[in-house]
Amino acid sequence: MIVVAVIAACVVLAVLAFLVPRISRHPERGTQRSLGVGARAGGRAPGILGRLLSKPFQASSRAVGRSGTAGRRARGRMPF
């Protein structure tokens, strides 16, 4: 269920970044902030378990950032 939510967020952010690049930064940062909270909560577990629990949130945050960047880059390459 979490995977579907992250994929949906990436798609929405990519489309939003393509249509309105400046306005898309706020939702992107909010999504990354909420994923950061999950990563920090998972990272509080001791030892290797903490790294394993925080890793999916870090990867999801990176994916959200890349999708927003890709949408803005695609908008910049448009001929009009």
PDB file of C-alpha atoms in Angstrom:
ATOM      1  CA  MET A   1       0.000   0.000   0.000  1.00  0.00           C
ATOM      2  CA  ILE A   2       2.855   2.380   0.815  1.00  0.00           C
ATOM      3  CA  VAL A   3       4.510   1.583  -2.520  1.00  0.00           C
ATOM      4  CA  VAL A   4       1.358   2.552  -4.409  1.00  0.00           C
ATOM      5  CA  ALA A   5       1.125   5.820  -2.459  1.00  0.00           C
ATOM      6  CA  VAL A   6       4.755   6.707  -3.246  1.00  0.00           C
ATOM      7  CA  ILE A   7       4.300   5.913  -6.932  1.00  0.00           C
ATOM      8  CA  ALA A   8       1.121   8.015  -7.044  1.00  0.00           C
ATOM      9  CA  ALA A   9       2.909  10.899  -5.320  1.00  0.00           C
ATOM     10  CA  CYS A  10       5.754  10.694  -7.847  1.00  0.00           C
ATOM     11  CA  VAL A  11       3.361  10.769 -10.788  1.00  0.00           C
ATOM     12  CA  VAL A  12       1.355  13.665  -9.356  1.00  0.00           C
ATOM     13  CA  LEU A  13       4.523  15.639  -8.624  1.00  0.00           C
ATOM     14  CA  ALA A  14       5.945  15.006 -12.096  1.00  0.00           C
ATOM     15  CA  VAL A  15       2.749  16.239 -13.749  1.00  0.00           C
ATOM     16  CA  LEU A  16       2.521  19.201 -11.377  1.00  0.00           C
ATOM     17  CA  ALA A  17       6.176  20.079 -12.011  1.00  0.00           C
ATOM     18  CA  PHE A  18       5.562  19.971 -15.752  1.00  0.00           C
ATOM     19  CA  LEU A  19       2.456  22.153 -15.633  1.00  0.00           C
ATOM     20  CA  VAL A  20       3.444  24.676 -12.931  1.00  0.00           C
ATOM     21  CA  PRO A  21       7.159  24.339 -12.095  1.00  0.00           C
ATOM     22  CA  ARG A  22       7.395  27.016  -9.406  1.00  0.00           C
ATOM     23  CA  ILE A  23       4.316  25.916  -7.503  1.00  0.00           C
ATOM     24  CA  SER A  24       5.403  22.256  -7.538  1.00  0.00           C
ATOM     25  CA  ARG A  25       8.333  22.828  -5.164  1.00  0.00           C
ATOM     26  CA  HIS A  26       6.159  23.249  -2.069  1.00  0.00           C
ATOM     27  CA  PRO A  27       4.307  19.905  -2.401  1.00  0.00           C
ATOM     28  CA  GLU A  28       7.605  18.210  -3.252  1.00  0.00           C
ATOM     29  CA  ARG A  29       9.269  19.513  -0.102  1.00  0.00           C
ATOM     30  CA  GLY A  30       6.241  18.567   1.992  1.00  0.00           C
ATOM     31  CA  THR A  31       6.302  15.023   0.668  1.00  0.00           C
ATOM     32  CA  GLN A  32      10.038  14.750   1.284  1.00  0.00           C
ATOM     33  CA  ARG A  33       9.590  16.123   4.800  1.00  0.00           C
ATOM     34  CA  SER A  34       6.942  13.523   5.652  1.00  0.00           C
ATOM     35  CA  LEU A  35       9.118  10.743   4.255  1.00  0.00           C
ATOM     36  CA  GLY A  36      12.013  12.111   6.307  1.00  0.00           C
ATOM     37  CA  VAL A  37       9.942  11.737   9.462  1.00  0.00           C
ATOM     38  CA  GLY A  38       9.433   8.060   8.617  1.00  0.00           C
ATOM     39  CA  ALA A  39      13.146   7.611   7.938  1.00  0.00           C
ATOM     40  CA  ARG A  40      14.080   9.202  11.250  1.00  0.00           C
ATOM     41  CA  ALA A  41      11.540   7.081  13.116  1.00  0.00           C
ATOM     42  CA  GLY A  42      12.863   3.911  11.496  1.00  0.00           C
ATOM     43  CA  GLY A  43      16.442   4.973  12.123  1.00  0.00           C
ATOM     44  CA  ARG A  44      15.860   5.035  15.871  1.00  0.00           C
ATOM     45  CA  ALA A  45      15.873   1.258  15.966  1.00  0.00           C
ATOM     46  CA  PRO A  46      19.205  -0.103  17.170  1.00  0.00           C
ATOM     47  CA  GLY A  47      22.024  -1.141  14.835  1.00  0.00           C
ATOM     48  CA  ILE A  48      21.468  -2.692  11.452  1.00  0.00           C
ATOM     49  CA  LEU A  49      17.714  -2.829  11.996  1.00  0.00           C
ATOM     50  CA  GLY A  50      17.567   0.975  12.101  1.00  0.00           C
ATOM     51  CA  ARG A  51      19.346   1.256   8.766  1.00  0.00           C
ATOM     52  CA  LEU A  52      17.075  -1.356   7.224  1.00  0.00           C
ATOM     53  CA  LEU A  53      13.916   0.341   8.458  1.00  0.00           C
ATOM     54  CA  SER A  54      14.917   3.825   7.317  1.00  0.00           C
ATOM     55  CA  LYS A  55      16.236   2.827   3.890  1.00  0.00           C
ATOM     56  CA  PRO A  56      12.834   2.535   2.100  1.00  0.00           C
ATOM     57  CA  PHE A  57      11.863   6.020   3.248  1.00  0.00           C
ATOM     58  CA  GLN A  58      15.151   7.475   2.052  1.00  0.00           C
ATOM     59  CA  ALA A  59      14.773   5.804  -1.337  1.00  0.00           C
ATOM     60  CA  SER A  60      11.196   7.072  -1.627  1.00  0.00           C
ATOM     61  CA  SER A  61      12.293  10.608  -0.782  1.00  0.00           C
ATOM     62  CA  ARG A  62      14.962  10.403  -3.467  1.00  0.00           C
ATOM     63  CA  ALA A  63      12.364   9.158  -5.994  1.00  0.00           C
ATOM     64  CA  VAL A  64      10.029  12.052  -5.189  1.00  0.00           C
ATOM     65  CA  GLY A  65      12.859  14.527  -5.725  1.00  0.00           C
ATOM     66  CA  ARG A  66      13.837  12.953  -9.024  1.00  0.00           C
ATOM     67  CA  SER A  67      10.284  12.948 -10.376  1.00  0.00           C
ATOM     68  CA  GLY A  68       9.853  16.646  -9.592  1.00  0.00           C
ATOM     69  CA  THR A  69      13.184  17.449 -11.181  1.00  0.00           C
ATOM     70  CA  ALA A  70      12.328  15.403 -14.258  1.00  0.00           C
ATOM     71  CA  GLY A  71       9.024  17.254 -14.708  1.00  0.00           C
ATOM     72  CA  ARG A  72      10.701  20.656 -14.445  1.00  0.00           C
ATOM     73  CA  ARG A  73      13.486  19.586 -16.803  1.00  0.00           C
ATOM     74  CA  ALA A  74      10.980  18.315 -19.370  1.00  0.00           C
ATOM     75  CA  ARG A  75       9.114  21.621 -19.165  1.00  0.00           C
ATOM     76  CA  GLY A  76      12.369  23.500 -19.762  1.00  0.00           C
ATOM     77  CA  ARG A  77      13.065  21.480 -22.910  1.00  0.00           C
ATOM     78  CA  MET A  78       9.740  22.260 -24.509  1.00  0.00           C
ATOM     79  CA  PRO A  79      10.107  24.439 -27.622  1.00  0.00           C
ATOM     80  CA  PHE A  80       7.377  26.871 -26.571  1.00  0.00           C
TER      81      PHE A  80
END
